[in-house]
CSV table of C-alpha atoms in Angstrom, one decimal:
chain,number,residue,atom,x,y,z
O,15,MET,CA,123.5,-229.8,120.3
O,16,LYS,CA,119.8,-228.8,120.7
O,17,THR,CA,117.3,-230.6,118.7
O,18,GLN,CA,115.9,-228.5,115.8
O,19,SER,CA,113.2,-229.5,113.3
O,20,GLY,CA,113.3,-228.2,109.7
O,21,TRP,CA,113.5,-229.0,106.0
O,22,PRO,CA,116.8,-230.7,104.8
O,23,LEU,CA,118.9,-228.5,102.7
O,24,SER,CA,121.9,-229.2,100.5
O,25,ALA,CA,124.4,-227.3,102.6
O,26,GLU,CA,127.4,-228.1,100.2
O,27,ALA,CA,125.5,-226.6,97.2
O,28,PHE,CA,124.4,-223.5,99.2
O,29,ALA,CA,128.0,-223.0,100.5
O,30,SER,CA,129.7,-223.5,97.0
O,31,GLY,CA,127.9,-220.4,95.7
O,32,LEU,CA,129.4,-218.2,98.4
O,33,VAL,CA,132.6,-216.2,99.0
O,34,LYS,CA,133.8,-215.2,102.4
O,35,GLN,CA,134.6,-211.5,102.9
O,36,GLY,CA,135.6,-211.6,106.3
O,37,ASP,CA,135.2,-212.4,110.2
O,38,LEU,CA,133.4,-209.8,112.0
O,39,ILE,CA,133.7,-211.1,115.5
O,40,GLN,CA,136.3,-213.7,116.9
O,41,TYR,CA,136.7,-215.5,120.0
O,42,ASP,CA,138.9,-218.4,119.9
O,43,GLY,CA,137.9,-218.4,116.2
O,44,PRO,CA,135.3,-216.8,114.1
O,45,ILE,CA,131.8,-216.6,115.6
O,46,LEU,CA,130.3,-214.1,113.1
O,47,SER,CA,131.4,-214.1,109.4
O,48,HIS,CA,130.4,-212.3,106.4
O,49,TYR,CA,129.7,-214.1,103.1
O,50,THR,CA,128.5,-212.9,99.8
O,51,SER,CA,127.0,-214.6,96.7
O,52,ARG,CA,129.7,-214.7,93.9
O,53,SER,CA,128.0,-211.7,92.2
O,54,LYS,CA,128.1,-209.8,95.7
O,55,LYS,CA,124.4,-209.0,95.1
O,56,LYS,CA,123.4,-211.0,98.2
O,57,HIS,CA,124.9,-210.7,101.8
O,58,TYR,CA,124.8,-213.5,104.5
O,59,LEU,CA,125.9,-213.4,108.3
O,60,PHE,CA,127.2,-216.7,109.6
O,61,SER,CA,126.4,-216.5,113.4
O,62,TRP,CA,127.8,-219.4,115.5
O,63,VAL,CA,125.0,-220.8,117.8
O,64,ASP,CA,125.9,-224.3,119.0
O,65,TYR,CA,128.5,-227.1,118.8
O,66,ASP,CA,129.3,-230.7,119.8
O,67,GLU,CA,132.6,-232.9,119.5
O,68,THR,CA,132.2,-233.0,115.7
O,69,TYR,CA,130.4,-230.0,114.3
O,70,ASN,CA,129.9,-226.3,114.8
O,71,ARG,CA,126.3,-225.1,114.1
O,72,TRP,CA,125.7,-221.7,112.3
O,73,LEU,CA,122.6,-219.5,112.0
O,74,VAL,CA,122.6,-218.0,108.5
O,75,LEU,CA,120.8,-214.6,108.1
O,76,GLU,CA,120.4,-212.8,104.9
O,77,ALA,CA,121.0,-209.0,105.1
O,78,THR,CA,120.9,-206.0,102.7
O,79,LEU,CA,124.0,-204.0,102.2
O,80,VAL,CA,122.2,-201.1,104.2
O,81,GLN,CA,121.7,-203.5,107.1
O,82,LEU,CA,125.3,-204.7,107.1
O,83,TYR,CA,126.5,-201.1,107.2
O,84,ASP,CA,123.9,-200.2,110.0
O,85,TYR,CA,125.0,-203.3,112.0
O,86,LEU,CA,128.7,-202.5,111.8
O,87,THR,CA,127.9,-198.7,112.7
O,88,ASN,CA,126.0,-199.9,115.7
O,89,ALA,CA,122.6,-198.6,114.4
O,90,ILE,CA,120.7,-201.9,114.3
O,91,SER,CA,121.3,-205.2,116.1
O,92,LEU,CA,121.6,-208.8,114.7
O,93,ALA,CA,118.0,-209.2,116.2
O,94,ASP,CA,116.9,-206.6,113.8
O,95,ILE,CA,118.2,-208.4,110.8
O,96,PHE,CA,116.8,-211.7,112.1
O,97,GLU,CA,113.3,-210.0,112.2
O,98,ASP,CA,113.5,-208.6,108.7
O,99,GLY,CA,111.1,-210.1,106.0
O,100,TYR,CA,114.2,-211.7,104.4
O,101,ASN,CA,114.5,-214.1,107.2
O,102,ASN,CA,111.1,-215.4,107.9
O,103,ARG,CA,113.0,-218.8,106.9
O,104,VAL,CA,116.6,-219.0,108.1
O,105,ILE,CA,119.3,-221.6,107.4
O,106,LEU,CA,121.2,-223.7,109.9
O,107,LEU,CA,124.5,-225.3,108.7
O,108,HIS,CA,127.2,-227.5,110.2
O,109,THR,CA,130.9,-227.2,109.7
O,110,ASP,CA,133.6,-229.7,110.6
O,111,ALA,CA,137.1,-229.0,111.7
O,112,SER,CA,138.3,-228.3,108.2
O,113,GLY,CA,135.4,-225.8,107.6
O,114,THR,CA,133.3,-228.1,105.3
O,115,CYS,CA,129.6,-227.4,105.3
O,116,SER,CA,127.3,-230.3,105.8
O,117,ASN,CA,123.8,-231.1,107.3
O,118,GLY,CA,121.8,-228.0,106.3
O,119,LEU,CA,118.3,-227.3,107.6
O,120,LEU,CA,115.7,-224.5,106.4
O,121,VAL,CA,113.8,-223.5,109.3
O,122,PRO,CA,110.8,-221.2,109.8
O,123,ALA,CA,112.0,-218.1,111.8
O,124,ASP,CA,109.2,-218.5,114.4
O,125,GLU,CA,110.1,-222.2,114.9
O,126,LEU,CA,113.8,-221.6,115.5
O,127,VAL,CA,115.0,-222.8,119.1
O,128,ALA,CA,115.0,-219.7,121.3
O,129,ASP,CA,118.6,-220.1,122.3
O,130,TYR,CA,119.6,-219.7,118.6
O,131,GLN,CA,117.7,-216.5,118.1
O,132,PRO,CA,119.8,-213.4,118.4
O,133,ASP,CA,119.5,-211.3,121.6
O,134,ALA,CA,117.7,-207.9,121.5
O,135,ASP,CA,120.9,-206.2,122.5
O,136,SER,CA,123.3,-208.1,120.0
O,137,TYR,CA,124.8,-205.0,118.6
O,138,TYR,CA,128.2,-204.7,117.1
O,139,GLU,CA,130.4,-203.2,119.7
O,140,LEU,CA,133.7,-203.3,117.9
O,141,ALA,CA,135.3,-200.5,115.7
O,142,MET,CA,134.3,-201.2,112.0
O,143,PRO,CA,137.4,-203.2,110.4
O,144,ALA,CA,139.4,-201.0,108.1
O,145,SER,CA,138.7,-203.3,105.2
O,146,TYR,CA,135.0,-202.8,105.5
O,147,GLU,CA,135.4,-199.0,105.7
O,148,ARG,CA,137.1,-199.3,102.1
O,149,TYR,CA,134.5,-201.7,101.0
O,150,PHE,CA,131.6,-199.2,101.9
O,151,GLU,CA,133.3,-196.4,100.4
O,152,ASN,CA,133.6,-198.2,97.0
O,153,ALA,CA,129.9,-199.3,97.4
O,154,LYS,CA,128.5,-195.9,98.2
O,155,THR,CA,126.2,-195.6,95.2
O,156,ASP,CA,125.0,-199.3,95.9
O,157,ILE,CA,124.2,-198.3,99.5
O,158,GLU,CA,122.3,-195.3,98.4
O,159,PHE,CA,120.2,-197.2,96.2
O,160,ALA,CA,119.8,-200.1,98.7
O,161,GLY,CA,118.8,-197.5,101.3
O,162,HIS,CA,116.1,-196.2,99.1
O,163,LEU,CA,114.9,-199.7,98.4
O,164,GLN,CA,114.9,-200.4,102.1
O,165,ASN,CA,112.6,-197.3,102.7
O,166,LEU,CA,110.2,-198.7,100.0
O,167,ARG,CA,110.1,-201.9,101.8
O,168,ALA,CA,109.2,-200.4,105.0
O,169,GLU,CA,106.1,-198.8,103.4
O,170,ALA,CA,105.2,-201.8,101.2
O,171,VAL,CA,102.1,-203.8,101.1
O,172,ARG,CA,102.4,-207.7,101.2
O,173,PHE,CA,100.2,-210.0,99.3
O,174,ARG,CA,100.3,-213.8,99.4
O,175,LEU,CA,98.5,-216.1,96.9
O,176,ALA,CA,98.1,-219.7,97.7
O,177,PRO,CA,96.1,-222.5,96.1
O,178,PHE,CA,93.0,-223.9,97.7
O,179,GLU,CA,94.4,-227.4,97.8
O,180,ASN,CA,97.9,-228.5,98.4
O,181,ARG,CA,98.3,-231.0,95.7
O,182,PHE,CA,100.2,-231.6,92.3
O,183,ALA,CA,99.3,-229.2,89.5
O,184,SER,CA,97.7,-226.9,92.1
O,185,THR,CA,100.6,-224.3,92.3
O,186,ILE,CA,99.8,-220.8,91.3
O,187,GLY,CA,100.3,-220.3,87.5
O,188,ALA,CA,102.0,-217.5,85.9
O,189,GLY,CA,98.7,-216.3,84.1
O,190,ASP,CA,97.0,-216.0,87.5
O,191,ILE,CA,100.0,-214.1,89.1
O,192,GLY,CA,100.1,-211.7,86.0
O,193,GLY,CA,96.3,-211.3,86.2
O,194,PHE,CA,96.4,-210.6,89.9
O,195,LEU,CA,99.1,-207.9,89.5
O,196,GLN,CA,97.3,-206.3,86.6
O,197,ARG,CA,94.1,-206.0,88.5
O,198,VAL,CA,95.7,-204.5,91.5
O,199,THR,CA,97.5,-202.0,89.4
O,200,ARG,CA,94.3,-201.0,87.6
O,201,SER,CA,92.4,-200.8,90.8
O,202,PHE,CA,94.9,-198.8,92.7
O,203,LYS,CA,95.4,-196.3,89.9
O,204,SER,CA,91.7,-195.8,89.9
O,205,TYR,CA,91.9,-195.1,93.6
O,206,VAL,CA,94.5,-192.8,93.4
O,207,GLU,CA,92.6,-190.8,90.6
O,208,VAL,CA,89.5,-190.6,93.1
O,209,ARG,CA,91.7,-189.5,96.1
O,210,PHE,CA,93.8,-187.0,94.2
O,211,LEU,CA,90.9,-185.1,92.6
O,212,PHE,CA,89.2,-184.8,96.1
O,213,LEU,CA,92.3,-183.9,98.1
O,214,PHE,CA,94.2,-181.7,95.6
O,215,SER,CA,92.0,-180.3,93.0
O,216,GLY,CA,92.0,-176.8,94.8
O,217,LEU,CA,95.8,-176.6,94.4
O,218,PHE,CA,95.6,-175.9,90.7
O,219,ARG,CA,94.4,-172.9,88.5
O,220,GLY,CA,92.6,-174.9,85.9
O,221,GLU,CA,91.7,-178.4,84.7
O,222,GLU,CA,94.7,-178.8,82.2
O,223,GLN,CA,97.2,-178.0,85.0
O,224,MET,CA,95.4,-180.4,87.2
O,225,LEU,CA,95.1,-183.3,84.8
O,226,SER,CA,99.0,-182.7,84.0
O,227,ALA,CA,99.9,-183.3,87.7
O,228,LEU,CA,97.5,-186.2,88.0
O,229,SER,CA,99.0,-187.7,85.0
O,230,LYS,CA,102.5,-187.5,86.6
O,231,VAL,CA,101.1,-189.1,89.7
O,232,LEU,CA,99.4,-191.9,88.0
O,233,ASN,CA,102.3,-192.5,85.9
O,234,MET,CA,104.4,-193.3,89.1
O,235,ALA,CA,101.4,-195.0,90.8
O,236,GLU,CA,102.1,-198.5,89.4
O,237,PRO,CA,103.1,-200.5,92.4
O,238,ARG,CA,106.6,-201.8,92.2
O,239,SER,CA,108.0,-205.2,93.4
O,240,VAL,CA,110.4,-204.7,96.2
O,241,PHE,CA,110.3,-208.3,97.6
O,242,THR,CA,109.4,-211.6,96.4
O,243,LYS,CA,109.6,-215.1,97.9
O,244,HIS,CA,110.0,-218.5,96.3
O,245,GLY,CA,107.5,-221.3,96.5
O,246,SER,CA,104.0,-220.0,97.0
O,247,PHE,CA,103.7,-216.6,95.4
O,248,GLU,CA,104.4,-213.7,97.8
O,249,ILE,CA,105.2,-210.2,96.9
O,250,ASP,CA,105.7,-206.8,98.5
O,251,LEU,CA,104.3,-203.9,96.4
O,252,ALA,CA,105.3,-200.3,97.0
O,253,VAL,CA,105.0,-196.9,95.2
O,254,ASP,CA,108.3,-195.3,94.2
O,255,ILE,CA,107.8,-191.3,94.5
O,256,LEU,CA,111.4,-190.6,93.9
O,257,PRO,CA,111.0,-189.7,90.2
O,258,LEU,CA,108.3,-187.1,90.9
O,259,ILE,CA,109.5,-183.7,90.1
O,260,GLN,CA,107.5,-180.3,89.9
O,261,VAL,CA,104.7,-181.8,91.9
O,262,ASP,CA,103.3,-180.1,95.2
O,263,SER,CA,105.1,-181.5,98.4
O,264,ALA,CA,101.6,-182.3,99.8
O,265,ILE,CA,101.0,-184.6,97.0
O,266,ILE,CA,104.1,-186.5,97.3
O,267,ASP,CA,103.6,-186.9,101.0
O,268,TRP,CA,100.3,-188.3,100.3
O,269,GLN,CA,101.6,-190.6,97.5
O,270,LYS,CA,104.1,-192.0,100.0
O,271,GLN,CA,101.1,-193.7,101.9
O,272,ALA,CA,98.5,-194.1,99.3
O,273,LEU,CA,99.1,-197.9,98.9
O,274,GLN,CA,98.6,-198.5,102.4
O,275,GLU,CA,95.5,-196.3,102.4
O,276,TYR,CA,94.1,-198.2,99.4
O,277,LYS,CA,94.8,-201.6,101.2
O,278,ARG,CA,92.7,-200.4,104.0
O,279,ASP,CA,89.8,-199.0,101.9
O,280,VAL,CA,89.8,-201.9,99.4
O,281,PHE,CA,91.3,-205.1,100.5
O,282,ASP,CA,90.8,-204.8,104.3
O,283,PHE,CA,87.4,-203.0,104.4
O,284,ASP,CA,84.4,-204.7,105.9
O,285,PHE,CA,81.7,-204.0,103.4
O,286,ALA,CA,79.1,-206.2,105.0
O,287,THR,CA,78.9,-203.9,108.1
O,288,ASN,CA,80.4,-200.7,107.1
O,289,GLY,CA,78.8,-199.7,103.6
O,290,ARG,CA,81.5,-197.7,101.9
O,291,PRO,CA,85.0,-196.3,103.0
O,292,LEU,CA,84.7,-192.7,104.2
O,293,ASN,CA,87.6,-192.0,101.6
O,294,LEU,CA,85.4,-192.9,98.7
O,295,LEU,CA,82.1,-191.2,99.7
O,296,ASN,CA,82.7,-188.9,96.8
O,297,ALA,CA,83.4,-191.5,94.2
O,298,THR,CA,81.0,-192.0,91.3
O,299,ASP,CA,79.6,-195.4,90.4
O,300,GLU,CA,82.0,-195.5,87.3
O,301,GLN,CA,85.0,-194.8,89.7
O,302,LEU,CA,83.7,-197.4,92.1
O,303,ARG,CA,83.6,-200.0,89.4
O,304,ALA,CA,87.0,-199.2,88.3
O,305,ILE,CA,88.2,-199.7,91.8
O,306,TYR,CA,86.2,-202.7,92.9
O,307,LEU,CA,85.5,-204.9,89.9
O,308,PRO,CA,89.3,-206.2,89.7
O,309,LEU,CA,89.1,-206.8,93.5
O,310,ILE,CA,85.8,-208.7,93.0
O,311,GLN,CA,87.7,-210.8,90.2
O,312,ILE,CA,90.5,-211.5,92.6
O,313,ALA,CA,88.5,-212.5,95.7
O,314,ASN,CA,86.4,-215.0,93.5
O,315,ASN,CA,89.1,-216.5,91.4
O,316,PRO,CA,88.6,-220.2,91.7
O,317,ASN,CA,92.3,-220.9,91.4
O,318,TYR,CA,93.7,-219.1,94.5
O,319,TYR,CA,92.9,-217.1,97.5
O,320,VAL,CA,94.8,-213.9,98.5
O,321,GLU,CA,96.2,-213.1,101.9
O,322,THR,CA,97.4,-209.5,103.1
O,323,ARG,CA,99.5,-209.0,105.9
O,324,ILE,CA,97.9,-207.1,108.8
O,325,GLU,CA,99.5,-203.8,109.2
O,326,LYS,CA,102.3,-203.6,111.8
O,327,GLN,CA,101.8,-207.3,112.5
O,328,THR,CA,103.3,-210.6,111.2
O,329,ASP,CA,99.9,-212.1,110.9
O,330,TYR,CA,97.8,-212.4,107.6
O,331,GLN,CA,94.2,-212.1,106.9
O,332,VAL,CA,92.5,-213.8,104.0
O,333,LEU,CA,90.5,-211.9,101.4
O,334,LYS,CA,87.0,-213.3,101.5
O,335,PRO,CA,84.8,-214.1,98.4
O,336,VAL,CA,82.5,-211.3,97.5
O,337,SER,CA,78.8,-212.1,97.2
O,338,ARG,CA,76.7,-210.8,94.5
O,339,ALA,CA,74.8,-208.6,96.9
O,340,ILE,CA,78.1,-206.9,98.1
O,341,SER,CA,79.3,-206.8,94.5
O,342,ARG,CA,76.1,-204.7,93.6
O,343,GLN,CA,76.8,-202.5,96.6
O,344,ILE,CA,80.6,-201.7,96.2
O,345,ALA,CA,80.5,-201.8,92.2
O,346,PRO,CA,77.0,-200.6,91.2
O,347,ALA,CA,75.9,-202.0,87.7
O,348,LYS,CA,76.0,-199.6,84.7
O,349,PRO,CA,72.6,-198.0,84.4
O,350,LYS,CA,70.9,-198.7,81.1
O,351,THR,CA,71.1,-195.5,79.0
O,352,GLU,CA,67.9,-194.1,77.5
O,353,GLU,CA,68.0,-192.7,73.9
O,354,THR,CA,67.2,-189.2,75.4
O,355,ASP,CA,70.5,-189.2,77.6
O,356,VAL,CA,72.7,-186.5,76.7
O,357,ALA,CA,76.0,-188.2,78.1
O,358,ILE,CA,77.4,-191.0,76.1
O,359,GLU,CA,79.4,-193.6,78.0
O,360,THR,CA,82.4,-194.8,76.0
O,361,GLU,CA,84.7,-197.9,76.3
O,362,LEU,CA,88.0,-199.1,74.7
O,363,THR,CA,87.2,-201.7,71.8
O,364,ASN,CA,89.9,-203.5,70.2
O,365,VAL,CA,89.0,-205.0,66.6
O,366,LEU,CA,91.3,-207.4,64.8
O,367,LEU,CA,91.3,-207.4,61.1
O,368,GLU,CA,92.9,-209.7,58.5
O,369,LEU,CA,93.8,-207.5,55.3
O,370,GLN,CA,95.8,-207.9,52.2
O,371,LYS,CA,99.3,-206.7,52.8
O,372,GLY,CA,99.6,-203.1,52.0
O,373,GLN,CA,95.7,-202.6,51.9
O,374,ASP,CA,94.6,-199.1,53.5
O,375,ILE,CA,91.8,-199.7,55.9
O,376,ARG,CA,90.4,-196.2,55.0
O,377,ASN,CA,89.6,-197.3,51.5
O,378,ILE,CA,87.6,-200.5,52.0
O,379,SER,CA,84.1,-201.0,52.0
O,380,LEU,CA,81.8,-201.9,54.9
O,381,THR,CA,81.2,-205.4,53.4
O,382,GLN,CA,85.1,-205.9,53.1
O,383,LEU,CA,85.3,-204.7,56.7
O,384,ARG,CA,83.0,-207.3,58.0
O,385,ARG,CA,84.7,-210.1,56.1
O,386,ALA,CA,88.2,-208.9,57.4
O,387,MET,CA,87.0,-208.9,61.1
O,388,ILE,CA,88.3,-211.7,63.2
O,389,SER,CA,87.4,-210.7,66.7
O,390,VAL,CA,86.2,-207.8,68.7
O,391,SER,CA,86.9,-207.2,72.4
O,392,THR,CA,86.3,-204.6,75.1
O,393,GLY,CA,88.2,-203.7,78.2
O,394,ASP,CA,90.0,-201.2,80.2
O,395,GLN,CA,93.3,-201.4,78.2
O,396,SER,CA,94.3,-201.1,74.7
O,397,SER,CA,97.0,-199.7,72.5
O,398,SER,CA,97.1,-197.2,69.7
O,399,THR,CA,99.8,-197.4,66.9
O,400,VAL,CA,101.5,-194.1,66.1
O,401,SER,CA,103.6,-193.7,62.9
O,402,GLY,CA,104.1,-189.9,63.0
O,403,PHE,CA,102.4,-186.5,63.9
O,404,ARG,CA,102.0,-183.1,62.7
O,405,THR,CA,104.0,-180.3,64.1
O,406,ALA,CA,102.8,-176.9,65.3
O,407,GLU,CA,104.0,-175.5,62.0
O,408,GLY,CA,101.7,-178.0,60.0
O,409,GLN,CA,104.7,-180.4,58.9
O,410,VAL,CA,103.8,-184.2,58.9
O,411,LEU,CA,106.7,-185.9,60.7
O,412,GLU,CA,107.0,-189.6,60.4
O,413,PHE,CA,108.8,-192.3,62.4
O,414,SER,CA,110.9,-195.0,60.8
O,415,GLU,CA,109.1,-197.5,63.1
O,416,SER,CA,105.7,-197.0,64.5
O,417,ILE,CA,105.4,-196.9,68.3
O,418,ASP,CA,102.7,-198.6,70.4
O,419,VAL,CA,101.0,-196.1,72.7
O,420,SER,CA,99.3,-197.7,75.8
O,421,LEU,CA,95.7,-196.4,76.3
O,422,SER,CA,93.9,-197.4,79.4
O,423,ARG,CA,90.8,-196.4,81.3
O,424,ILE,CA,91.4,-195.1,84.8
O,425,GLY,CA,88.0,-194.3,86.6
O,426,ASP,CA,86.3,-191.6,84.8
O,427,LEU,CA,89.4,-190.7,82.6
O,428,TYR,CA,91.7,-192.3,79.8
O,429,GLN,CA,95.3,-192.3,79.9
O,430,ALA,CA,97.8,-192.4,76.9
O,431,SER,CA,101.3,-193.2,77.7
O,432,TYR,CA,104.6,-194.1,76.1
O,433,THR,CA,107.2,-195.0,78.8
O,434,PRO,CA,110.5,-194.8,76.6
O,435,TRP,CA,109.8,-191.1,75.9
O,436,ASP,CA,108.3,-190.3,79.5
O,437,ILE,CA,105.1,-189.2,78.1
O,438,SER,CA,101.8,-189.9,80.0
O,439,VAL,CA,98.6,-187.7,79.5
O,440,LEU,CA,95.0,-187.9,80.5
O,441,GLY,CA,91.8,-187.0,78.7
O,442,ALA,CA,87.9,-187.2,79.2
O,443,THR,CA,87.7,-189.8,76.3
O,444,GLY,CA,90.2,-191.9,74.5
O,445,LYS,CA,90.3,-189.6,71.6
O,446,ALA,CA,91.0,-186.7,74.0
O,447,ALA,CA,93.8,-188.5,75.6
O,448,MET,CA,95.4,-189.4,72.2
O,449,ASP,CA,94.9,-185.7,71.1
O,450,ALA,CA,96.9,-184.8,74.3
O,451,PHE,CA,99.5,-187.3,73.4
O,452,TYR,CA,100.0,-185.9,69.9
O,453,ASN,CA,100.3,-182.5,71.6
O,454,GLU,CA,103.0,-183.8,73.8
O,455,LEU,CA,104.9,-185.2,70.7
O,456,ARG,CA,104.9,-181.6,69.3
O,457,LYS,CA,106.5,-180.3,72.6
O,458,LEU,CA,109.0,-183.1,72.4
O,459,TYR,CA,109.9,-182.2,68.9
O,460,ALA,CA,110.4,-178.5,70.1
O,461,ARG,CA,112.7,-179.6,72.8
O,462,PHE,CA,114.6,-181.9,70.3
O,463,GLN,CA,115.1,-178.9,67.8
O,464,ARG,CA,116.3,-176.7,70.8
O,465,ASN,CA,118.8,-179.5,71.8
O,466,GLN,CA,120.0,-179.8,68.3
O,467,GLU,CA,120.7,-176.0,68.2
O,468,ASP,CA,122.4,-176.1,71.5
O,469,ARG,CA,124.7,-178.9,70.4
O,470,GLN,CA,125.6,-176.9,67.2
O,471,GLU,CA,126.4,-173.9,69.4
O,472,GLN,CA,128.1,-175.9,72.1
O,473,ARG,CA,125.7,-174.8,74.7
O,474,GLY,CA,124.2,-176.7,77.5
O,475,GLY,CA,120.6,-176.9,78.2
O,476,LEU,CA,119.6,-180.5,78.9
O,477,ARG,CA,117.9,-180.8,82.3
O,478,SER,CA,119.3,-184.4,82.9
O,479,GLU,CA,120.9,-187.2,81.3
O,480,ARG,CA,117.6,-189.0,81.0
O,481,GLU,CA,116.4,-186.0,78.9
O,482,GLY,CA,119.3,-186.5,76.7
O,483,ARG,CA,118.5,-190.2,76.4
O,484,ILE,CA,114.9,-189.4,75.5
O,485,LEU,CA,115.7,-186.9,73.0
O,486,ASP,CA,118.4,-189.1,71.3
O,487,ALA,CA,115.8,-191.9,71.0
O,488,PHE,CA,113.2,-189.6,69.6
O,489,GLY,CA,115.6,-188.3,67.2
O,490,GLU,CA,116.7,-191.9,66.0
O,491,LEU,CA,113.0,-192.5,65.1
O,492,LEU,CA,112.4,-189.3,63.0
O,493,VAL,CA,112.7,-189.4,59.4
O,494,SER,CA,112.7,-186.3,56.9
O,495,PRO,CA,109.6,-184.2,57.2
O,496,SER,CA,107.1,-184.1,54.4
O,497,LEU,CA,104.4,-181.3,53.6
């Protein structure tokens, strides 16, 4: 057999977690076989590539359910599966005459012996086995979801975090990973706000309608993890536009490629020579700070550096540290406000108090307030506890348990959201966002009342099962109204 370098792998342990589903190609024995994990959530193709007098050598490729279906219907080749991101590291296994696995190797795909790599024309030329026709029919829903996930992966942006030094205790910490993802999310949402207002504000009759559409877009703009790797932290992020409804098709089409556009204008842009991206020439200083300050924090993090995959290539480029001069250029400092200024800039402030149990904060003195204060912090994210609301008729409705409403700064706007009830609204200030949130609670209550009446009259009326779940969850928290 040909010499192949790689990292030793416990072949027996790997194979013990697999279940053979069938042989796809045979020639004096199987030469391409399909295995799954015991949960059937992972699929592997074992391709025979070499042998000697003692062992057979197999190339193990991971495949999605959609890829398996496409391969067996002659839509893609084995080479296409080999070139997928799942297989940038592949496994070689040996089996003896009894089929027992041994001598495993983990091999970077670009270091795999050329003769072991699938040919470009390695299509499946046989008829799909009848057992697989039944298999795919039973897995139709899974295939549809897997296809959707595969489409997201095709448009995903890949980030790789790596430590500056390869030594013990230098691996990427969970706090750094979480901080990176939160900063990317805040920055990207701020970018979406700027581009949305520039591209689509003319589609709407008034500000309220525009902010309602923007709120829906921002609510779905949170990047989703569609692929991660073990070891050094690597993640593919994509925006899932499938849940967007009642939004102009032009907005949906733009949202599909917004993350790639963001990557070009924020992570890949050469600020030293090009000034500012054309897409952001209309952005205010506050919006620029919201977009670029998270990037500056990521670029200058002392614990890791970030690489992004170059578009339509397999190579990566490193996000360089951002100098103070560049920082001032791309994220202008806040101006010192004069006392005569009419506009007042606001920020979210969190105050932590320690009070006696049952004590009402509205009835304590300023001195007591100061003594109770433990900490004060400002930032772009906070939360507001909501224990009830007033209906349009003036009734005060209370919840059996308070809900925590997320309040965040996005560029020039504030967003109040509560995901379990699918509420997300915008306002010019934090108070305006919360006022809009209470208005959405009133609308939700009206829908809840109509649904109760429809149930009593045995009428339909729900738009979806999700609507029913939201209304049921809302109703479970409601207690008897008071005047």
